[in-house]
Amino acid sequence: MENLYLTIVLAPLVGSIIAGFLGSRIGRVGAHSVTILGVGLSLGLSLYVLKGFVDGTLPAFDGPVYTWMISGGISFEIGFLIDKLTALMMAVVTFVSLMVHIYTIGYMADDEHNWPKESLAGRNAYQRFFSYISLFTFSMLMLVMSNNFLQLFFGWEAVGLVSYLLIGFWSVRETAIFANLKAFLVNRVGDFGFILGIGAIAMYFNSMDYMDVFAAAPALAHTQVQIWGDSSWSLMTVICVLLFIGAMGKSAQVPLHVWLPDSMEGPTPISALIHAATMVTAGIFMVARMSPLYELSETALSFVMVIGATTAFFMGLVGLVQNDIKRVVAYSTLSQLGYMVAALGASAYAAGIFHLMTHAFFKALLFLAAGSVIIAMHHDQDIRNMGGLRKYMPITWITFLLGSLALIGFPGFSGFFSKDAIIEAVHLSRVGGSGYASVLLTLGVFVTALYSFRLYFIVFHGKERMDEHTRHHLHETPAVVWVPLVLLAIPSVFIGWMTMEAVLFGDWFKGVIHVAPQHDVLAQIGAHFHGQAGFVLHGMMAPPFWLAMGGLALAWYVYMKKPVLADYAMVRFSRAYRILDGKYGFDQFNMAVFAGGSRALGKLFWVTGDQGIIDGILINGSAQGVGRIAQRLRGIQTGYLYHYAIAMILGLVALMTIFVTF
């Protein structure tokens, strides 16, 4: 099976290399063909692996493929851990990636117009983009298939690197350059904590292999370490919090969330790929994989839950005031990631992964549908210039509606099952902060429905607000664009109903995800589970359902019946609007304190250290000192013989005096 798994992970890499290095020779058709073939092959084999686990015919695999080095008794290897969690992630990643690849053919067809004619960066940009997204798929597969922390960190950093390249793909735009630099720097903050956590694991466990670490963890559950002073910290808490700081960067949790909305500066396909199934879900997957460690620290679980719930609610509120179609969906991603993280903190790892899966489909659908709208609108992304697109773009309209219903958790849609399971799990949890998290996640349902259908009604219904030229050319996008929308809409509707029993309450994650008996909230929910229909009926009587319907109804009333109310609310609640529009001041704070502080510190070192001390004292100062001494000594050299004779006599007198005296 090693060759099969190597093929899955290497096929996108081969496609990426061919498209990247031979792009000018194989042309556009060759580039997208070879990358789609590579990702398609990975998808086919991933589905074969997944089917094997579903049928019970395929055993789990855990073994090295290549040993890089052995140092201090620690083996640094490339290896694979293929179990039911990995198989699920492989199928989701490759399916969404394939849809994005196909969609990109239509979206990037006219990409040459985004580059100045004299720009060298615009040459073979189409081929380069396909190379990047295929490389992104390879990086994510390396991450989810790893069986050790070294390979995990490689995939972790690789997805960060490729995201930097893709967010700033249109490198002639200053906003894109700022956005990719912002993403890179913010993720480095999280990755610093992540690598410290891996370092602590290597130090105390003397191994980088998952299974070795998990087996040894219970024996170190009560180990205390001193970080500074005489204070003692739980080793497992320190490791888990440090690892989660890495997840806060990758999965965009408060306060390391600021990069994700700005990543919308990249082309829409990469927005879908980053925000749906790859980079931002890496943190969720990592914490779920590390469940044997997190179950040993309630402090870490509490920290994870509070951060997740805070992100879910407060980032959803910011989505209410956004007018860029992609940024509304981006803040939706932030909010939904918060739900997943909160589930992890409640030890409902299966619910978090389940929501990751359902979210991958409907969020990719929403991003790609938004891109379809952007194409039709001649790349105008301001929703205030849209309206009434339903009659011009029927396929985009219906798929966007299905994605929005899945997002808000409408009964029967995929998002309903996963989101309701998370809310109920957090409600039943007894770790610190669960009450706070339960309230925010429940209220977040209302907020999600409000901003989702605000976007839907403004874009597809109501008054047409575009200019006459745009209206005249409005039409449905080509099949290469809308076919991926249809294919993503199908699992967005049905995948939750089909898989919830096995994933949430069955034995799908048995032996893969470890939950302490006192933390097993999903078991409590499962004790009252009587089929999908019963779950739907129970959910329709619970507060989250009515809050979602309330948010939908309010959005319809405000943006369809009484649009003037939106303007009134903006004026009436101007202070709250300014806070939300300013994104709670995170960007201003970072620019003033971290960016401004760094510049001030750099200027201090430059002026004081470089110019003042190094140049002024050490280099120029020493040269000037030697010059001044030389100037004084020059005065002694008069050229008169009697002056030299007198100096010699005085010198001899001085020497004689010294010898006689001493």
PDB file of N, CA and C in Angstrom, residues 329 332-333 336 355 358-370 394-416 418-419 448-449 451-453 455-456 460 484-494 552:
ATOM      1  N   VAL A 329     -18.206  36.298   2.933  1.00  0.00           N
ATOM      2  CA  VAL A 329     -17.991  34.857   3.014  1.00  0.00           C
ATOM      3  C   VAL A 329     -16.750  34.545   3.847  1.00  0.00           C
ATOM      4  N   SER A 332     -17.619  34.715   7.386  1.00  0.00           N
ATOM      5  CA  SER A 332     -18.370  33.498   7.655  1.00  0.00           C
ATOM      6  C   SER A 332     -17.419  32.342   7.950  1.00  0.00           C
ATOM      7  N   THR A 333     -16.330  32.253   7.199  1.00  0.00           N
ATOM      8  CA  THR A 333     -15.332  31.215   7.444  1.00  0.00           C
ATOM      9  C   THR A 333     -14.746  31.343   8.840  1.00  0.00           C
ATOM     10  N   GLN A 336     -17.327  30.046  11.329  1.00  0.00           N
ATOM     11  CA  GLN A 336     -17.501  28.586  11.306  1.00  0.00           C
ATOM     12  C   GLN A 336     -16.272  27.868  11.847  1.00  0.00           C
ATOM     13  N   HIS A 355     -18.069  18.893  11.113  1.00  0.00           N
ATOM     14  CA  HIS A 355     -18.365  20.232  10.615  1.00  0.00           C
ATOM     15  C   HIS A 355     -17.300  20.700   9.632  1.00  0.00           C
ATOM     16  N   THR A 358     -18.472  19.024   6.296  1.00  0.00           N
ATOM     17  CA  THR A 358     -19.646  19.650   5.684  1.00  0.00           C
ATOM     18  C   THR A 358     -19.336  21.079   5.259  1.00  0.00           C
ATOM     19  N   HIS A 359     -18.582  21.799   6.098  1.00  0.00           N
ATOM     20  CA  HIS A 359     -18.212  23.175   5.794  1.00  0.00           C
ATOM     21  C   HIS A 359     -17.347  23.267   4.542  1.00  0.00           C
ATOM     22  N   ALA A 360     -16.491  22.279   4.325  1.00  0.00           N
ATOM     23  CA  ALA A 360     -15.627  22.297   3.147  1.00  0.00           C
ATOM     24  C   ALA A 360     -16.448  22.356   1.871  1.00  0.00           C
ATOM     25  N   PHE A 361     -17.535  21.619   1.836  1.00  0.00           N
ATOM     26  CA  PHE A 361     -18.356  21.584   0.626  1.00  0.00           C
ATOM     27  C   PHE A 361     -19.156  22.870   0.439  1.00  0.00           C
ATOM     28  N   PHE A 362     -19.898  23.285   1.473  1.00  0.00           N
ATOM     29  CA  PHE A 362     -20.751  24.454   1.237  1.00  0.00           C
ATOM     30  C   PHE A 362     -19.968  25.760   1.234  1.00  0.00           C
ATOM     31  N   LYS A 363     -18.819  25.802   1.921  1.00  0.00           N
ATOM     32  CA  LYS A 363     -18.052  27.032   1.867  1.00  0.00           C
ATOM     33  C   LYS A 363     -17.304  27.156   0.542  1.00  0.00           C
ATOM     34  N   ALA A 364     -16.777  26.067   0.019  1.00  0.00           N
ATOM     35  CA  ALA A 364     -16.197  26.108  -1.318  1.00  0.00           C
ATOM     36  C   ALA A 364     -17.256  26.508  -2.339  1.00  0.00           C
ATOM     37  N   LEU A 365     -18.464  25.980  -2.162  1.00  0.00           N
ATOM     38  CA  LEU A 365     -19.575  26.340  -3.043  1.00  0.00           C
ATOM     39  C   LEU A 365     -19.857  27.834  -2.981  1.00  0.00           C
ATOM     40  N   LEU A 366     -19.924  28.408  -1.789  1.00  0.00           N
ATOM     41  CA  LEU A 366     -20.234  29.829  -1.646  1.00  0.00           C
ATOM     42  C   LEU A 366     -19.142  30.702  -2.248  1.00  0.00           C
ATOM     43  N   PHE A 367     -17.880  30.348  -2.029  1.00  0.00           N
ATOM     44  CA  PHE A 367     -16.792  31.132  -2.605  1.00  0.00           C
ATOM     45  C   PHE A 367     -16.796  31.061  -4.136  1.00  0.00           C
ATOM     46  N   LEU A 368     -16.968  29.869  -4.660  1.00  0.00           N
ATOM     47  CA  LEU A 368     -16.962  29.735  -6.115  1.00  0.00           C
ATOM     48  C   LEU A 368     -18.191  30.394  -6.732  1.00  0.00           C
ATOM     49  N   ALA A 369     -19.335  30.330  -6.054  1.00  0.00           N
ATOM     50  CA  ALA A 369     -20.522  31.043  -6.534  1.00  0.00           C
ATOM     51  C   ALA A 369     -20.298  32.550  -6.487  1.00  0.00           C
ATOM     52  N   ALA A 370     -19.643  33.029  -5.433  1.00  0.00           N
ATOM     53  CA  ALA A 370     -19.294  34.453  -5.362  1.00  0.00           C
ATOM     54  C   ALA A 370     -18.374  34.828  -6.517  1.00  0.00           C
ATOM     55  N   PRO A 394     -29.352  31.846 -13.179  1.00  0.00           N
ATOM     56  CA  PRO A 394     -30.199  30.914 -12.420  1.00  0.00           C
ATOM     57  C   PRO A 394     -29.426  29.805 -11.725  1.00  0.00           C
ATOM     58  N   ILE A 395     -28.380  29.285 -12.370  1.00  0.00           N
ATOM     59  CA  ILE A 395     -27.623  28.189 -11.759  1.00  0.00           C
ATOM     60  C   ILE A 395     -26.815  28.701 -10.568  1.00  0.00           C
ATOM     61  N   THR A 396     -26.140  29.831 -10.760  1.00  0.00           N
ATOM     62  CA  THR A 396     -25.402  30.434  -9.649  1.00  0.00           C
ATOM     63  C   THR A 396     -26.338  30.776  -8.502  1.00  0.00           C
ATOM     64  N   TRP A 397     -27.511  31.278  -8.836  1.00  0.00           N
ATOM     65  CA  TRP A 397     -28.492  31.641  -7.809  1.00  0.00           C
ATOM     66  C   TRP A 397     -28.915  30.434  -6.973  1.00  0.00           C
ATOM     67  N   ILE A 398     -29.314  29.356  -7.611  1.00  0.00           N
ATOM     68  CA  ILE A 398     -29.826  28.216  -6.865  1.00  0.00           C
ATOM     69  C   ILE A 398     -28.720  27.539  -6.059  1.00  0.00           C
ATOM     70  N   THR A 399     -27.525  27.461  -6.601  1.00  0.00           N
ATOM     71  CA  THR A 399     -26.433  26.845  -5.850  1.00  0.00           C
ATOM     72  C   THR A 399     -26.010  27.722  -4.679  1.00  0.00           C
ATOM     73  N   PHE A 400     -26.007  29.041  -4.871  1.00  0.00           N
ATOM     74  CA  PHE A 400     -25.688  29.947  -3.765  1.00  0.00           C
ATOM     75  C   PHE A 400     -26.738  29.832  -2.664  1.00  0.00           C
ATOM     76  N   LEU A 401     -27.999  29.696  -3.038  1.00  0.00           N
ATOM     77  CA  LEU A 401     -29.067  29.526  -2.056  1.00  0.00           C
ATOM     78  C   LEU A 401     -28.881  28.236  -1.272  1.00  0.00           C
ATOM     79  N   LEU A 402     -28.561  27.149  -1.960  1.00  0.00           N
ATOM     80  CA  LEU A 402     -28.349  25.872  -1.276  1.00  0.00           C
ATOM     81  C   LEU A 402     -27.158  25.965  -0.317  1.00  0.00           C
ATOM     82  N   GLY A 403     -26.086  26.621  -0.751  1.00  0.00           N
ATOM     83  CA  GLY A 403     -24.933  26.804   0.120  1.00  0.00           C
ATOM     84  C   GLY A 403     -25.262  27.647   1.340  1.00  0.00           C
ATOM     85  N   SER A 404     -26.064  28.692   1.153  1.00  0.00           N
ATOM     86  CA  SER A 404     -26.454  29.555   2.270  1.00  0.00           C
ATOM     87  C   SER A 404     -27.330  28.804   3.265  1.00  0.00           C
ATOM     88  N   LEU A 405     -28.248  27.978   2.774  1.00  0.00           N
ATOM     89  CA  LEU A 405     -29.094  27.182   3.661  1.00  0.00           C
ATOM     90  C   LEU A 405     -28.265  26.175   4.457  1.00  0.00           C
ATOM     91  N   ALA A 406     -27.274  25.590   3.817  1.00  0.00           N
ATOM     92  CA  ALA A 406     -26.378  24.680   4.533  1.00  0.00           C
ATOM     93  C   ALA A 406     -25.570  25.426   5.585  1.00  0.00           C
ATOM     94  N   LEU A 407     -25.143  26.639   5.248  1.00  0.00           N
ATOM     95  CA  LEU A 407     -24.341  27.441   6.172  1.00  0.00           C
ATOM     96  C   LEU A 407     -25.116  27.801   7.433  1.00  0.00           C
ATOM     97  N   ILE A 408     -26.370  28.191   7.296  1.00  0.00           N
ATOM     98  CA  ILE A 408     -27.140  28.618   8.471  1.00  0.00           C
ATOM     99  C   ILE A 408     -27.691  27.434   9.259  1.00  0.00           C
ATOM    100  N   GLY A 409     -27.504  26.219   8.751  1.00  0.00           N
ATOM    101  CA  GLY A 409     -27.995  25.050   9.454  1.00  0.00           C
ATOM    102  C   GLY A 409     -29.481  24.821   9.277  1.00  0.00           C
ATOM    103  N   PHE A 410     -29.986  25.028   8.049  1.00  0.00           N
ATOM    104  CA  PHE A 410     -31.400  24.767   7.780  1.00  0.00           C
ATOM    105  C   PHE A 410     -31.654  23.270   7.903  1.00  0.00           C
ATOM    106  N   PRO A 411     -32.753  22.869   8.534  1.00  0.00           N
ATOM    107  CA  PRO A 411     -33.006  21.444   8.782  1.00  0.00           C
ATOM    108  C   PRO A 411     -32.894  20.581   7.529  1.00  0.00           C
ATOM    109  N   GLY A 412     -32.144  19.503   7.673  1.00  0.00           N
ATOM    110  CA  GLY A 412     -31.946  18.563   6.590  1.00  0.00           C
ATOM    111  C   GLY A 412     -30.699  18.800   5.772  1.00  0.00           C
ATOM    112  N   PHE A 413     -30.191  20.034   5.747  1.00  0.00           N
ATOM    113  CA  PHE A 413     -28.969  20.337   5.022  1.00  0.00           C
ATOM    114  C   PHE A 413     -27.750  19.924   5.862  1.00  0.00           C
ATOM    115  N   SER A 414     -26.605  19.787   5.198  1.00  0.00           N
ATOM    116  CA  SER A 414     -25.436  19.223   5.868  1.00  0.00           C
ATOM    117  C   SER A 414     -25.012  20.028   7.092  1.00  0.00           C
ATOM    118  N   GLY A 415     -25.043  21.359   6.962  1.00  0.00           N
ATOM    119  CA  GLY A 415     -24.617  22.188   8.071  1.00  0.00           C
ATOM    120  C   GLY A 415     -25.488  22.074   9.303  1.00  0.00           C
ATOM    121  N   PHE A 416     -26.745  21.672   9.128  1.00  0.00           N
ATOM    122  CA  PHE A 416     -27.664  21.521  10.257  1.00  0.00           C
ATOM    123  C   PHE A 416     -27.154  20.467  11.228  1.00  0.00           C
ATOM    124  N   SER A 418     -24.122  19.053  11.610  1.00  0.00           N
ATOM    125  CA  SER A 418     -22.834  19.303  12.250  1.00  0.00           C
ATOM    126  C   SER A 418     -22.902  20.467  13.232  1.00  0.00           C
ATOM    127  N   LYS A 419     -23.590  21.540  12.867  1.00  0.00           N
ATOM    128  CA  LYS A 419     -23.649  22.703  13.753  1.00  0.00           C
ATOM    129  C   LYS A 419     -24.476  22.411  15.005  1.00  0.00           C
ATOM    130  N   THR A 448     -25.265  34.299  11.999  1.00  0.00           N
ATOM    131  CA  THR A 448     -24.926  33.616  10.749  1.00  0.00           C
ATOM    132  C   THR A 448     -26.053  33.732   9.732  1.00  0.00           C
ATOM    133  N   ALA A 449     -27.268  33.473  10.168  1.00  0.00           N
ATOM    134  CA  ALA A 449     -28.418  33.557   9.263  1.00  0.00           C
ATOM    135  C   ALA A 449     -28.622  34.978   8.762  1.00  0.00           C
ATOM    136  N   TYR A 451     -26.290  37.577   8.396  1.00  0.00           N
ATOM    137  CA  TYR A 451     -25.336  38.057   7.382  1.00  0.00           C
ATOM    138  C   TYR A 451     -25.379  37.205   6.115  1.00  0.00           C
ATOM    139  N   SER A 452     -25.698  35.914   6.237  1.00  0.00           N
ATOM    140  CA  SER A 452     -25.767  35.060   5.057  1.00  0.00           C
ATOM    141  C   SER A 452     -26.884  35.492   4.126  1.00  0.00           C
ATOM    142  N   PHE A 453     -28.072  35.707   4.681  1.00  0.00           N
ATOM    143  CA  PHE A 453     -29.192  36.067   3.824  1.00  0.00           C
ATOM    144  C   PHE A 453     -29.241  37.557   3.541  1.00  0.00           C
ATOM    145  N   LEU A 455     -26.534  38.946   2.476  1.00  0.00           N
ATOM    146  CA  LEU A 455     -25.760  38.828   1.250  1.00  0.00           C
ATOM    147  C   LEU A 455     -26.619  38.258   0.126  1.00  0.00           C
ATOM    148  N   TYR A 456     -27.353  37.197   0.407  1.00  0.00           N
ATOM    149  CA  TYR A 456     -28.156  36.539  -0.614  1.00  0.00           C
ATOM    150  C   TYR A 456     -29.219  37.473  -1.195  1.00  0.00           C
ATOM    151  N   PHE A 460     -28.991  38.726  -5.126  1.00  0.00           N
ATOM    152  CA  PHE A 460     -29.835  38.006  -6.083  1.00  0.00           C
ATOM    153  C   PHE A 460     -31.268  38.513  -6.179  1.00  0.00           C
ATOM    154  N   PRO A 484     -18.703  22.838 -11.407  1.00  0.00           N
ATOM    155  CA  PRO A 484     -18.209  22.624 -10.045  1.00  0.00           C
ATOM    156  C   PRO A 484     -19.188  23.094  -8.967  1.00  0.00           C
ATOM    157  N   LEU A 485     -19.953  24.170  -9.248  1.00  0.00           N
ATOM    158  CA  LEU A 485     -20.943  24.626  -8.280  1.00  0.00           C
ATOM    159  C   LEU A 485     -22.002  23.549  -8.041  1.00  0.00           C
ATOM    160  N   VAL A 486     -22.474  22.947  -9.098  1.00  0.00           N
ATOM    161  CA  VAL A 486     -23.493  21.896  -8.980  1.00  0.00           C
ATOM    162  C   VAL A 486     -22.932  20.689  -8.238  1.00  0.00           C
ATOM    163  N   LEU A 487     -21.709  20.299  -8.575  1.00  0.00           N
ATOM    164  CA  LEU A 487     -21.095  19.139  -7.933  1.00  0.00           C
ATOM    165  C   LEU A 487     -20.823  19.380  -6.451  1.00  0.00           C
ATOM    166  N   LEU A 488     -20.544  20.615  -6.054  1.00  0.00           N
ATOM    167  CA  LEU A 488     -20.358  20.950  -4.642  1.00  0.00           C
ATOM    168  C   LEU A 488     -21.696  21.091  -3.925  1.00  0.00           C
ATOM    169  N   ALA A 489     -22.731  21.502  -4.646  1.00  0.00           N
ATOM    170  CA  ALA A 489     -24.045  21.671  -4.031  1.00  0.00           C
ATOM    171  C   ALA A 489     -24.629  20.331  -3.573  1.00  0.00           C
ATOM    172  N   ILE A 490     -24.315  19.256  -4.294  1.00  0.00           N
ATOM    173  CA  ILE A 490     -24.876  17.939  -3.955  1.00  0.00           C
ATOM    174  C   ILE A 490     -24.448  17.501  -2.554  1.00  0.00           C
ATOM    175  N   PRO A 491     -23.142  17.439  -2.218  1.00  0.00           N
ATOM    176  CA  PRO A 491     -22.787  17.084  -0.836  1.00  0.00           C
ATOM    177  C   PRO A 491     -23.189  18.142   0.179  1.00  0.00           C
ATOM    178  N   SER A 492     -23.267  19.417  -0.241  1.00  0.00           N
ATOM    179  CA  SER A 492     -23.706  20.466   0.682  1.00  0.00           C
ATOM    180  C   SER A 492     -25.106  20.186   1.213  1.00  0.00           C
ATOM    181  N   VAL A 493     -25.928  19.518   0.407  1.00  0.00           N
ATOM    182  CA  VAL A 493     -27.293  19.194   0.807  1.00  0.00           C
ATOM    183  C   VAL A 493     -27.361  17.852   1.509  1.00  0.00           C
ATOM    184  N   PHE A 494     -26.687  16.822   0.995  1.00  0.00           N
ATOM    185  CA  PHE A 494     -26.947  15.443   1.413  1.00  0.00           C
ATOM    186  C   PHE A 494     -25.888  14.812   2.319  1.00  0.00           C
ATOM    187  N   LEU A 552     -33.002  34.775   9.377  1.00  0.00           N
ATOM    188  CA  LEU A 552     -33.432  34.743   7.980  1.00  0.00           C
ATOM    189  C   LEU A 552     -34.600  35.692   7.742  1.00  0.00           C
TER     190      LEU A 552
END
